[in-house]
Amino acid sequence: MHTVFPHAVRRASQPAISIVVPAYNEAAGLDAFHLRLAGALADLESWEVIYIDDGSADATLAAMEALHRADDRVAVLSLSRNFGKEIAIAAGLDHAAGDAVVVIDADLQDPPEVIPELIACWRAGFDMVYAQRRSRAGETWLKRLTASAFYRLMHRMGDLKLPRDTGDFRLMSRRVVEAVRQLREQHRFMKGLFAWVGYPTTCVRYDRQPRRTGFSKWSYWKLWNLALEGITGFTVMPLKCATYAGLAVALLSMLYVAEVLVKTLVIGNPVAGYPSLMSVVLFLGGVQLMFLGVIGEYLGRVFNETKRRPLYLVERYKPSAVKLSV
Ligand code: UDP
Ligand code: MG
């Protein structure tokens, strides 16, 4: 169930590119970003950029609207509040009309100069071209460590193969965009959705830059929650773990019962101690609560999805003047 946007007539000659840029409190760096983007795409005949203001509290929207006035390739989409990057990207994809769509961060960590390479791969026939980080300059060892642990875990648990060291920086062909637009789940783990869609995929490697201005909005708590979205969105493995943990505990307890029986029959009945009782009760209580929590994670998501709320609300939309609609 998604909104259908009016489309103009396509100009047959030149395949057009839409660039989708989610931004939250990026006022300081937006002009510099746009300059570099325009420079990197100077050779392209027809492209538009859709800036999505994800409910920023600073002057981001004003900066975007200034760009919209100055450059007719700029579209501005302002969301009614902060919905988070994943949903901001979904909003951008809904409004992008290009034959190919590139998603890129506004903080210049994804160099716009890579976009022509992505486009070249798309022209060569690939539907999905993701940019893979060769280095992660400006990121702490803890972030690298947790990131790599997460990718390993996802590889192990899911049927889905997530490409390592990729973000949302990528190019999608029209049919991939249409496929992703059909996935209207509230709990969005974009990397997973992109991987779920499939189609011929390739990658271009690049060096990730440190942030130019502002600061990352990703605290470790948010990253942890993103990891939970990734896991719960694409695998029910944690639910199965409860079954096997229960089975293991039941088997062990049978062994223990046998031991108690033998001891009682052979040595008589010395009353087993309070400490062992306590440890068993506490251990089992802990395991049960933990799996109750795991079930809760899934149940909460089921609850949220059943409400079928729209993904986002638009406060304002100013389309670009470029006619590149399908
Ligand atoms: N972003 C957004 N909404 C949010 C958080 C971030 O649109 O709630 C945008 C942000 O402006 C940037 C991109 O998503 O363009 C990546 O965010 P950030 O740089 O904070 O993440 P990191 O690069 O550390 O992964
Ligand atoms: Mg960043």
PDB file of C-alpha atoms in Angstrom, residues 44-292:
ATOM      1  CA  LEU A  44      26.057  13.671 -16.518  1.00  0.00           C
ATOM      2  CA  GLU A  45      23.397  15.157 -18.699  1.00  0.00           C
ATOM      3  CA  SER A  46      20.338  14.590 -16.619  1.00  0.00           C
ATOM      4  CA  TRP A  47      20.177  14.068 -12.891  1.00  0.00           C
ATOM      5  CA  GLU A  48      18.285  15.315  -9.858  1.00  0.00           C
ATOM      6  CA  VAL A  49      19.105  15.254  -6.187  1.00  0.00           C
ATOM      7  CA  ILE A  50      16.427  14.741  -3.550  1.00  0.00           C
ATOM      8  CA  TYR A  51      17.379  16.127  -0.167  1.00  0.00           C
ATOM      9  CA  ILE A  52      15.325  14.647   2.617  1.00  0.00           C
ATOM     10  CA  ASP A  53      15.109  16.716   5.749  1.00  0.00           C
ATOM     11  CA  ASP A  54      14.518  14.134   8.441  1.00  0.00           C
ATOM     12  CA  GLY A  55      12.975  16.534  10.946  1.00  0.00           C
ATOM     13  CA  SER A  56      16.209  18.406  11.609  1.00  0.00           C
ATOM     14  CA  ALA A  57      16.311  20.798  14.546  1.00  0.00           C
ATOM     15  CA  ASP A  58      18.856  23.134  12.917  1.00  0.00           C
ATOM     16  CA  ALA A  59      18.768  25.136   9.674  1.00  0.00           C
ATOM     17  CA  THR A  60      19.032  22.087   7.409  1.00  0.00           C
ATOM     18  CA  LEU A  61      15.665  22.691   5.742  1.00  0.00           C
ATOM     19  CA  ALA A  62      16.463  26.351   5.091  1.00  0.00           C
ATOM     20  CA  ALA A  63      19.796  25.334   3.543  1.00  0.00           C
ATOM     21  CA  MET A  64      17.995  22.812   1.341  1.00  0.00           C
ATOM     22  CA  GLU A  65      15.433  25.308   0.194  1.00  0.00           C
ATOM     23  CA  ALA A  66      18.169  27.780  -0.656  1.00  0.00           C
ATOM     24  CA  LEU A  67      19.754  25.059  -2.808  1.00  0.00           C
ATOM     25  CA  HIS A  68      16.356  24.357  -4.379  1.00  0.00           C
ATOM     26  CA  ARG A  69      16.027  28.008  -5.366  1.00  0.00           C
ATOM     27  CA  ALA A  70      19.560  28.201  -6.707  1.00  0.00           C
ATOM     28  CA  ASP A  71      19.667  24.896  -8.598  1.00  0.00           C
ATOM     29  CA  ASP A  72      16.667  23.443 -10.445  1.00  0.00           C
ATOM     30  CA  ARG A  73      18.056  19.926 -10.151  1.00  0.00           C
ATOM     31  CA  VAL A  74      17.352  20.025  -6.413  1.00  0.00           C
ATOM     32  CA  ALA A  75      14.203  18.524  -4.901  1.00  0.00           C
ATOM     33  CA  VAL A  76      13.446  19.000  -1.220  1.00  0.00           C
ATOM     34  CA  LEU A  77      11.381  16.595   0.825  1.00  0.00           C
ATOM     35  CA  SER A  78      10.735  17.540   4.398  1.00  0.00           C
ATOM     36  CA  LEU A  79       9.365  14.913   6.787  1.00  0.00           C
ATOM     37  CA  SER A  80       6.999  15.885   9.580  1.00  0.00           C
ATOM     38  CA  ARG A  81       9.475  14.821  12.282  1.00  0.00           C
ATOM     39  CA  ASN A  82      12.626  12.777  12.715  1.00  0.00           C
ATOM     40  CA  PHE A  83      11.832   9.279  11.461  1.00  0.00           C
ATOM     41  CA  GLY A  84      15.372   7.953  11.294  1.00  0.00           C
ATOM     42  CA  LYS A  85      17.690   7.407   8.386  1.00  0.00           C
ATOM     43  CA  GLU A  86      16.139   4.158   7.161  1.00  0.00           C
ATOM     44  CA  ILE A  87      12.698   5.695   6.757  1.00  0.00           C
ATOM     45  CA  ALA A  88      14.155   8.903   5.316  1.00  0.00           C
ATOM     46  CA  ILE A  89      15.738   6.754   2.603  1.00  0.00           C
ATOM     47  CA  ALA A  90      12.416   4.999   1.976  1.00  0.00           C
ATOM     48  CA  ALA A  91      10.758   8.407   1.574  1.00  0.00           C
ATOM     49  CA  GLY A  92      13.472   9.397  -0.884  1.00  0.00           C
ATOM     50  CA  LEU A  93      13.001   6.224  -2.929  1.00  0.00           C
ATOM     51  CA  ASP A  94       9.258   6.903  -3.095  1.00  0.00           C
ATOM     52  CA  HIS A  95       9.931  10.306  -4.630  1.00  0.00           C
ATOM     53  CA  ALA A  96      12.857   9.400  -6.879  1.00  0.00           C
ATOM     54  CA  ALA A  97      11.917   9.147 -10.540  1.00  0.00           C
ATOM     55  CA  GLY A  98      15.260   8.317 -12.127  1.00  0.00           C
ATOM     56  CA  ASP A  99      16.084   5.171 -14.087  1.00  0.00           C
ATOM     57  CA  ALA A 100      18.700   4.588 -11.449  1.00  0.00           C
ATOM     58  CA  VAL A 101      18.757   5.871  -7.892  1.00  0.00           C
ATOM     59  CA  VAL A 102      21.847   6.503  -5.787  1.00  0.00           C
ATOM     60  CA  VAL A 103      21.603   6.723  -1.992  1.00  0.00           C
ATOM     61  CA  ILE A 104      24.384   8.713  -0.350  1.00  0.00           C
ATOM     62  CA  ASP A 105      25.036  10.278   3.091  1.00  0.00           C
ATOM     63  CA  ALA A 106      25.040  14.051   3.396  1.00  0.00           C
ATOM     64  CA  ASP A 107      28.146  14.211   5.569  1.00  0.00           C
ATOM     65  CA  LEU A 108      30.652  13.573   2.754  1.00  0.00           C
ATOM     66  CA  GLN A 109      31.727  10.290   4.309  1.00  0.00           C
ATOM     67  CA  ASP A 110      30.610   8.706   1.067  1.00  0.00           C
ATOM     68  CA  PRO A 111      32.610  10.520  -1.623  1.00  0.00           C
ATOM     69  CA  PRO A 112      30.293  11.681  -4.470  1.00  0.00           C
ATOM     70  CA  GLU A 113      33.224  11.111  -6.855  1.00  0.00           C
ATOM     71  CA  VAL A 114      32.444   7.381  -6.665  1.00  0.00           C
ATOM     72  CA  ILE A 115      28.985   7.878  -8.209  1.00  0.00           C
ATOM     73  CA  PRO A 116      30.215   7.881 -11.861  1.00  0.00           C
ATOM     74  CA  GLU A 117      31.841   4.495 -11.167  1.00  0.00           C
ATOM     75  CA  LEU A 118      28.550   3.189  -9.788  1.00  0.00           C
ATOM     76  CA  ILE A 119      26.782   4.453 -12.886  1.00  0.00           C
ATOM     77  CA  ALA A 120      29.351   2.792 -15.149  1.00  0.00           C
ATOM     78  CA  CYS A 121      28.652  -0.578 -13.492  1.00  0.00           C
ATOM     79  CA  TRP A 122      24.914  -0.016 -13.852  1.00  0.00           C
ATOM     80  CA  ARG A 123      25.357   0.739 -17.560  1.00  0.00           C
ATOM     81  CA  ALA A 124      27.333  -2.488 -17.801  1.00  0.00           C
ATOM     82  CA  GLY A 125      24.185  -4.323 -16.749  1.00  0.00           C
ATOM     83  CA  PHE A 126      24.144  -4.566 -12.958  1.00  0.00           C
ATOM     84  CA  ASP A 127      20.954  -3.727 -11.078  1.00  0.00           C
ATOM     85  CA  MET A 128      22.537  -3.093  -7.727  1.00  0.00           C
ATOM     86  CA  VAL A 129      25.944  -1.545  -7.352  1.00  0.00           C
ATOM     87  CA  TYR A 130      27.013  -1.067  -3.772  1.00  0.00           C
ATOM     88  CA  ALA A 131      30.027   0.868  -2.651  1.00  0.00           C
ATOM     89  CA  GLN A 132      32.250  -1.125  -0.351  1.00  0.00           C
ATOM     90  CA  ARG A 133      34.562   0.582   2.115  1.00  0.00           C
ATOM     91  CA  ARG A 134      38.200  -0.201   1.662  1.00  0.00           C
ATOM     92  CA  SER A 135      39.133   1.641   4.829  1.00  0.00           C
ATOM     93  CA  ARG A 136      37.182   3.073   7.710  1.00  0.00           C
ATOM     94  CA  ALA A 137      39.159   6.221   8.453  1.00  0.00           C
ATOM     95  CA  GLY A 138      37.974   8.192  11.458  1.00  0.00           C
ATOM     96  CA  GLU A 139      36.199   5.325  13.171  1.00  0.00           C
ATOM     97  CA  THR A 140      37.215   3.892  16.501  1.00  0.00           C
ATOM     98  CA  TRP A 141      38.515   0.336  16.891  1.00  0.00           C
ATOM     99  CA  LEU A 142      35.455  -0.474  19.004  1.00  0.00           C
ATOM    100  CA  LYS A 143      33.125   0.481  16.159  1.00  0.00           C
ATOM    101  CA  ARG A 144      35.128  -1.596  13.692  1.00  0.00           C
ATOM    102  CA  LEU A 145      35.150  -4.557  16.064  1.00  0.00           C
ATOM    103  CA  THR A 146      31.407  -4.439  16.764  1.00  0.00           C
ATOM    104  CA  ALA A 147      30.636  -3.921  13.093  1.00  0.00           C
ATOM    105  CA  SER A 148      32.665  -6.955  12.054  1.00  0.00           C
ATOM    106  CA  ALA A 149      31.124  -9.074  14.841  1.00  0.00           C
ATOM    107  CA  PHE A 150      27.664  -8.102  13.602  1.00  0.00           C
ATOM    108  CA  TYR A 151      28.379  -9.052  10.001  1.00  0.00           C
ATOM    109  CA  ARG A 152      29.761 -12.401  11.130  1.00  0.00           C
ATOM    110  CA  LEU A 153      26.696 -13.060  13.271  1.00  0.00           C
ATOM    111  CA  MET A 154      24.315 -12.185  10.449  1.00  0.00           C
ATOM    112  CA  HIS A 155      26.213 -14.452   8.077  1.00  0.00           C
ATOM    113  CA  ARG A 156      25.897 -17.314  10.527  1.00  0.00           C
ATOM    114  CA  MET A 157      22.264 -16.887  11.433  1.00  0.00           C
ATOM    115  CA  GLY A 158      20.457 -15.705   8.356  1.00  0.00           C
ATOM    116  CA  ASP A 159      19.986 -17.223   4.941  1.00  0.00           C
ATOM    117  CA  LEU A 160      20.659 -13.731   3.751  1.00  0.00           C
ATOM    118  CA  LYS A 161      24.212 -12.847   2.772  1.00  0.00           C
ATOM    119  CA  LEU A 162      24.898  -9.257   3.768  1.00  0.00           C
ATOM    120  CA  PRO A 163      27.860  -7.760   1.962  1.00  0.00           C
ATOM    121  CA  ARG A 164      30.507  -6.717   4.505  1.00  0.00           C
ATOM    122  CA  ASP A 165      31.654  -3.142   4.985  1.00  0.00           C
ATOM    123  CA  THR A 166      28.878  -1.570   3.018  1.00  0.00           C
ATOM    124  CA  GLY A 167      26.513   1.113   4.129  1.00  0.00           C
ATOM    125  CA  ASP A 168      23.525   2.508   2.365  1.00  0.00           C
ATOM    126  CA  PHE A 169      25.772   4.133  -0.259  1.00  0.00           C
ATOM    127  CA  ARG A 170      24.735   2.362  -3.453  1.00  0.00           C
ATOM    128  CA  LEU A 171      23.060   2.576  -6.828  1.00  0.00           C
ATOM    129  CA  MET A 172      19.814   0.792  -7.639  1.00  0.00           C
ATOM    130  CA  SER A 173      18.185   0.245 -10.994  1.00  0.00           C
ATOM    131  CA  ARG A 174      14.530   1.125 -11.455  1.00  0.00           C
ATOM    132  CA  ARG A 175      13.338  -2.424 -10.887  1.00  0.00           C
ATOM    133  CA  VAL A 176      15.293  -2.719  -7.636  1.00  0.00           C
ATOM    134  CA  VAL A 177      13.781   0.567  -6.458  1.00  0.00           C
ATOM    135  CA  GLU A 178      10.304  -0.687  -7.317  1.00  0.00           C
ATOM    136  CA  ALA A 179      11.007  -3.906  -5.433  1.00  0.00           C
ATOM    137  CA  VAL A 180      12.287  -2.075  -2.352  1.00  0.00           C
ATOM    138  CA  ARG A 181       9.279   0.259  -2.472  1.00  0.00           C
ATOM    139  CA  GLN A 182       7.000  -2.728  -2.071  1.00  0.00           C
ATOM    140  CA  LEU A 183       8.596  -3.594   1.246  1.00  0.00           C
ATOM    141  CA  ARG A 184       6.597  -1.362   3.561  1.00  0.00           C
ATOM    142  CA  GLU A 185       7.673  -2.726   6.910  1.00  0.00           C
ATOM    143  CA  GLN A 186       7.971  -0.333   9.836  1.00  0.00           C
ATOM    144  CA  HIS A 187      11.074  -2.009  11.144  1.00  0.00           C
ATOM    145  CA  ARG A 188      13.476  -1.387   8.370  1.00  0.00           C
ATOM    146  CA  PHE A 189      16.950  -2.683   8.118  1.00  0.00           C
ATOM    147  CA  MET A 190      17.868  -1.236   4.757  1.00  0.00           C
ATOM    148  CA  LYS A 191      20.997  -3.266   4.142  1.00  0.00           C
ATOM    149  CA  GLY A 192      18.963  -6.398   4.712  1.00  0.00           C
ATOM    150  CA  LEU A 193      16.125  -5.246   2.465  1.00  0.00           C
ATOM    151  CA  PHE A 194      18.576  -4.445  -0.317  1.00  0.00           C
ATOM    152  CA  ALA A 195      20.147  -7.874   0.030  1.00  0.00           C
ATOM    153  CA  TRP A 196      16.727  -9.555   0.164  1.00  0.00           C
ATOM    154  CA  VAL A 197      15.744  -8.059  -3.189  1.00  0.00           C
ATOM    155  CA  GLY A 198      18.624  -9.708  -5.034  1.00  0.00           C
ATOM    156  CA  TYR A 199      19.141  -9.100  -8.816  1.00  0.00           C
ATOM    157  CA  PRO A 200      22.584  -8.890 -10.439  1.00  0.00           C
ATOM    158  CA  THR A 201      24.807  -7.166  -7.935  1.00  0.00           C
ATOM    159  CA  THR A 202      28.349  -5.903  -7.939  1.00  0.00           C
ATOM    160  CA  CYS A 203      30.496  -3.606  -5.849  1.00  0.00           C
ATOM    161  CA  VAL A 204      32.877  -0.717  -6.230  1.00  0.00           C
ATOM    162  CA  ARG A 205      35.508  -0.187  -3.549  1.00  0.00           C
ATOM    163  CA  TYR A 206      36.279   3.204  -2.047  1.00  0.00           C
ATOM    164  CA  ASP A 207      37.939   4.821   0.955  1.00  0.00           C
ATOM    165  CA  ARG A 208      35.544   6.017   3.600  1.00  0.00           C
ATOM    166  CA  GLN A 209      36.319   9.527   4.769  1.00  0.00           C
ATOM    167  CA  PRO A 210      35.993  10.894   8.283  1.00  0.00           C
ATOM    168  CA  ARG A 211      32.985  13.161   8.807  1.00  0.00           C
ATOM    169  CA  ARG A 212      33.613  16.766   7.655  1.00  0.00           C
ATOM    170  CA  THR A 213      31.276  18.652   9.951  1.00  0.00           C
ATOM    171  CA  GLY A 214      28.772  17.835  12.655  1.00  0.00           C
ATOM    172  CA  PHE A 215      28.864  14.475  14.380  1.00  0.00           C
ATOM    173  CA  SER A 216      27.605  10.963  13.850  1.00  0.00           C
ATOM    174  CA  LYS A 217      24.078  10.376  15.099  1.00  0.00           C
ATOM    175  CA  TRP A 218      24.852   6.766  15.753  1.00  0.00           C
ATOM    176  CA  SER A 219      25.465   6.148  19.422  1.00  0.00           C
ATOM    177  CA  TYR A 220      26.376   2.602  20.395  1.00  0.00           C
ATOM    178  CA  TRP A 221      22.894   2.195  21.814  1.00  0.00           C
ATOM    179  CA  LYS A 222      21.384   3.095  18.434  1.00  0.00           C
ATOM    180  CA  LEU A 223      23.811   0.773  16.671  1.00  0.00           C
ATOM    181  CA  TRP A 224      22.830  -2.046  19.034  1.00  0.00           C
ATOM    182  CA  ASN A 225      19.188  -1.422  18.210  1.00  0.00           C
ATOM    183  CA  LEU A 226      19.988  -1.372  14.500  1.00  0.00           C
ATOM    184  CA  ALA A 227      21.705  -4.730  14.923  1.00  0.00           C
ATOM    185  CA  LEU A 228      18.571  -6.040  16.670  1.00  0.00           C
ATOM    186  CA  GLU A 229      16.461  -4.821  13.746  1.00  0.00           C
ATOM    187  CA  GLY A 230      18.790  -6.636  11.391  1.00  0.00           C
ATOM    188  CA  ILE A 231      18.590  -9.869  13.310  1.00  0.00           C
ATOM    189  CA  THR A 232      14.886  -9.882  14.143  1.00  0.00           C
ATOM    190  CA  GLY A 233      13.953  -8.619  10.696  1.00  0.00           C
ATOM    191  CA  PHE A 234      15.646 -11.398   8.824  1.00  0.00           C
ATOM    192  CA  THR A 235      15.993 -14.470  11.013  1.00  0.00           C
ATOM    193  CA  VAL A 236      13.979 -16.321  13.639  1.00  0.00           C
ATOM    194  CA  MET A 237      17.114 -18.044  14.876  1.00  0.00           C
ATOM    195  CA  PRO A 238      16.928 -16.468  18.371  1.00  0.00           C
ATOM    196  CA  LEU A 239      13.463 -17.980  18.833  1.00  0.00           C
ATOM    197  CA  LYS A 240      14.815 -21.381  17.905  1.00  0.00           C
ATOM    198  CA  CYS A 241      17.630 -20.927  20.424  1.00  0.00           C
ATOM    199  CA  ALA A 242      14.995 -21.088  23.186  1.00  0.00           C
ATOM    200  CA  THR A 243      13.991 -24.546  22.011  1.00  0.00           C
ATOM    201  CA  TYR A 244      17.527 -25.862  22.059  1.00  0.00           C
ATOM    202  CA  ALA A 245      18.447 -24.192  25.335  1.00  0.00           C
ATOM    203  CA  GLY A 246      15.313 -25.706  26.891  1.00  0.00           C
ATOM    204  CA  LEU A 247      16.194 -29.100  25.482  1.00  0.00           C
ATOM    205  CA  ALA A 248      19.745 -28.909  26.801  1.00  0.00           C
ATOM    206  CA  VAL A 249      18.600 -27.851  30.285  1.00  0.00           C
ATOM    207  CA  ALA A 250      15.988 -30.639  30.352  1.00  0.00           C
ATOM    208  CA  LEU A 251      18.586 -33.253  29.406  1.00  0.00           C
ATOM    209  CA  LEU A 252      21.028 -31.998  32.017  1.00  0.00           C
ATOM    210  CA  SER A 253      18.332 -31.995  34.655  1.00  0.00           C
ATOM    211  CA  MET A 254      17.495 -35.624  33.844  1.00  0.00           C
ATOM    212  CA  LEU A 255      21.104 -36.529  34.429  1.00  0.00           C
ATOM    213  CA  TYR A 256      20.955 -34.653  37.691  1.00  0.00           C
ATOM    214  CA  VAL A 257      17.744 -36.442  38.734  1.00  0.00           C
ATOM    215  CA  ALA A 258      19.438 -39.762  38.003  1.00  0.00           C
ATOM    216  CA  GLU A 259      22.387 -38.749  40.157  1.00  0.00           C
ATOM    217  CA  VAL A 260      20.099 -37.732  43.035  1.00  0.00           C
ATOM    218  CA  LEU A 261      18.168 -41.022  42.735  1.00  0.00           C
ATOM    219  CA  VAL A 262      21.300 -43.138  42.802  1.00  0.00           C
ATOM    220  CA  LYS A 263      22.736 -41.183  45.719  1.00  0.00           C
ATOM    221  CA  THR A 264      19.476 -41.549  47.684  1.00  0.00           C
ATOM    222  CA  LEU A 265      19.260 -45.293  47.073  1.00  0.00           C
ATOM    223  CA  VAL A 266      22.926 -46.081  47.641  1.00  0.00           C
ATOM    224  CA  ILE A 267      24.080 -43.635  50.319  1.00  0.00           C
ATOM    225  CA  GLY A 268      20.718 -42.825  51.901  1.00  0.00           C
ATOM    226  CA  ASN A 269      19.224 -39.336  51.782  1.00  0.00           C
ATOM    227  CA  PRO A 270      21.516 -36.560  52.834  1.00  0.00           C
ATOM    228  CA  VAL A 271      19.527 -33.348  52.218  1.00  0.00           C
ATOM    229  CA  ALA A 272      20.999 -31.503  49.228  1.00  0.00           C
ATOM    230  CA  GLY A 273      22.192 -28.041  50.031  1.00  0.00           C
ATOM    231  CA  TYR A 274      20.482 -24.693  49.755  1.00  0.00           C
ATOM    232  CA  PRO A 275      23.243 -23.229  47.502  1.00  0.00           C
ATOM    233  CA  SER A 276      22.726 -25.793  44.732  1.00  0.00           C
ATOM    234  CA  LEU A 277      18.971 -25.204  44.878  1.00  0.00           C
ATOM    235  CA  MET A 278      19.428 -21.462  44.661  1.00  0.00           C
ATOM    236  CA  SER A 279      21.808 -21.671  41.722  1.00  0.00           C
ATOM    237  CA  VAL A 280      19.467 -23.929  39.763  1.00  0.00           C
ATOM    238  CA  VAL A 281      16.448 -21.714  40.435  1.00  0.00           C
ATOM    239  CA  LEU A 282      18.304 -18.511  39.568  1.00  0.00           C
ATOM    240  CA  PHE A 283      19.882 -19.987  36.467  1.00  0.00           C
ATOM    241  CA  LEU A 284      16.600 -21.262  35.108  1.00  0.00           C
ATOM    242  CA  GLY A 285      14.847 -18.030  36.045  1.00  0.00           C
ATOM    243  CA  GLY A 286      17.475 -16.081  34.129  1.00  0.00           C
ATOM    244  CA  VAL A 287      17.244 -18.296  31.057  1.00  0.00           C
ATOM    245  CA  GLN A 288      13.454 -18.058  31.048  1.00  0.00           C
ATOM    246  CA  LEU A 289      13.423 -14.282  31.395  1.00  0.00           C
ATOM    247  CA  MET A 290      15.996 -13.935  28.658  1.00  0.00           C
ATOM    248  CA  PHE A 291      13.967 -15.944  26.189  1.00  0.00           C
ATOM    249  CA  LEU A 292      10.819 -14.157  27.258  1.00  0.00           C
TER     250      LEU A 292
END
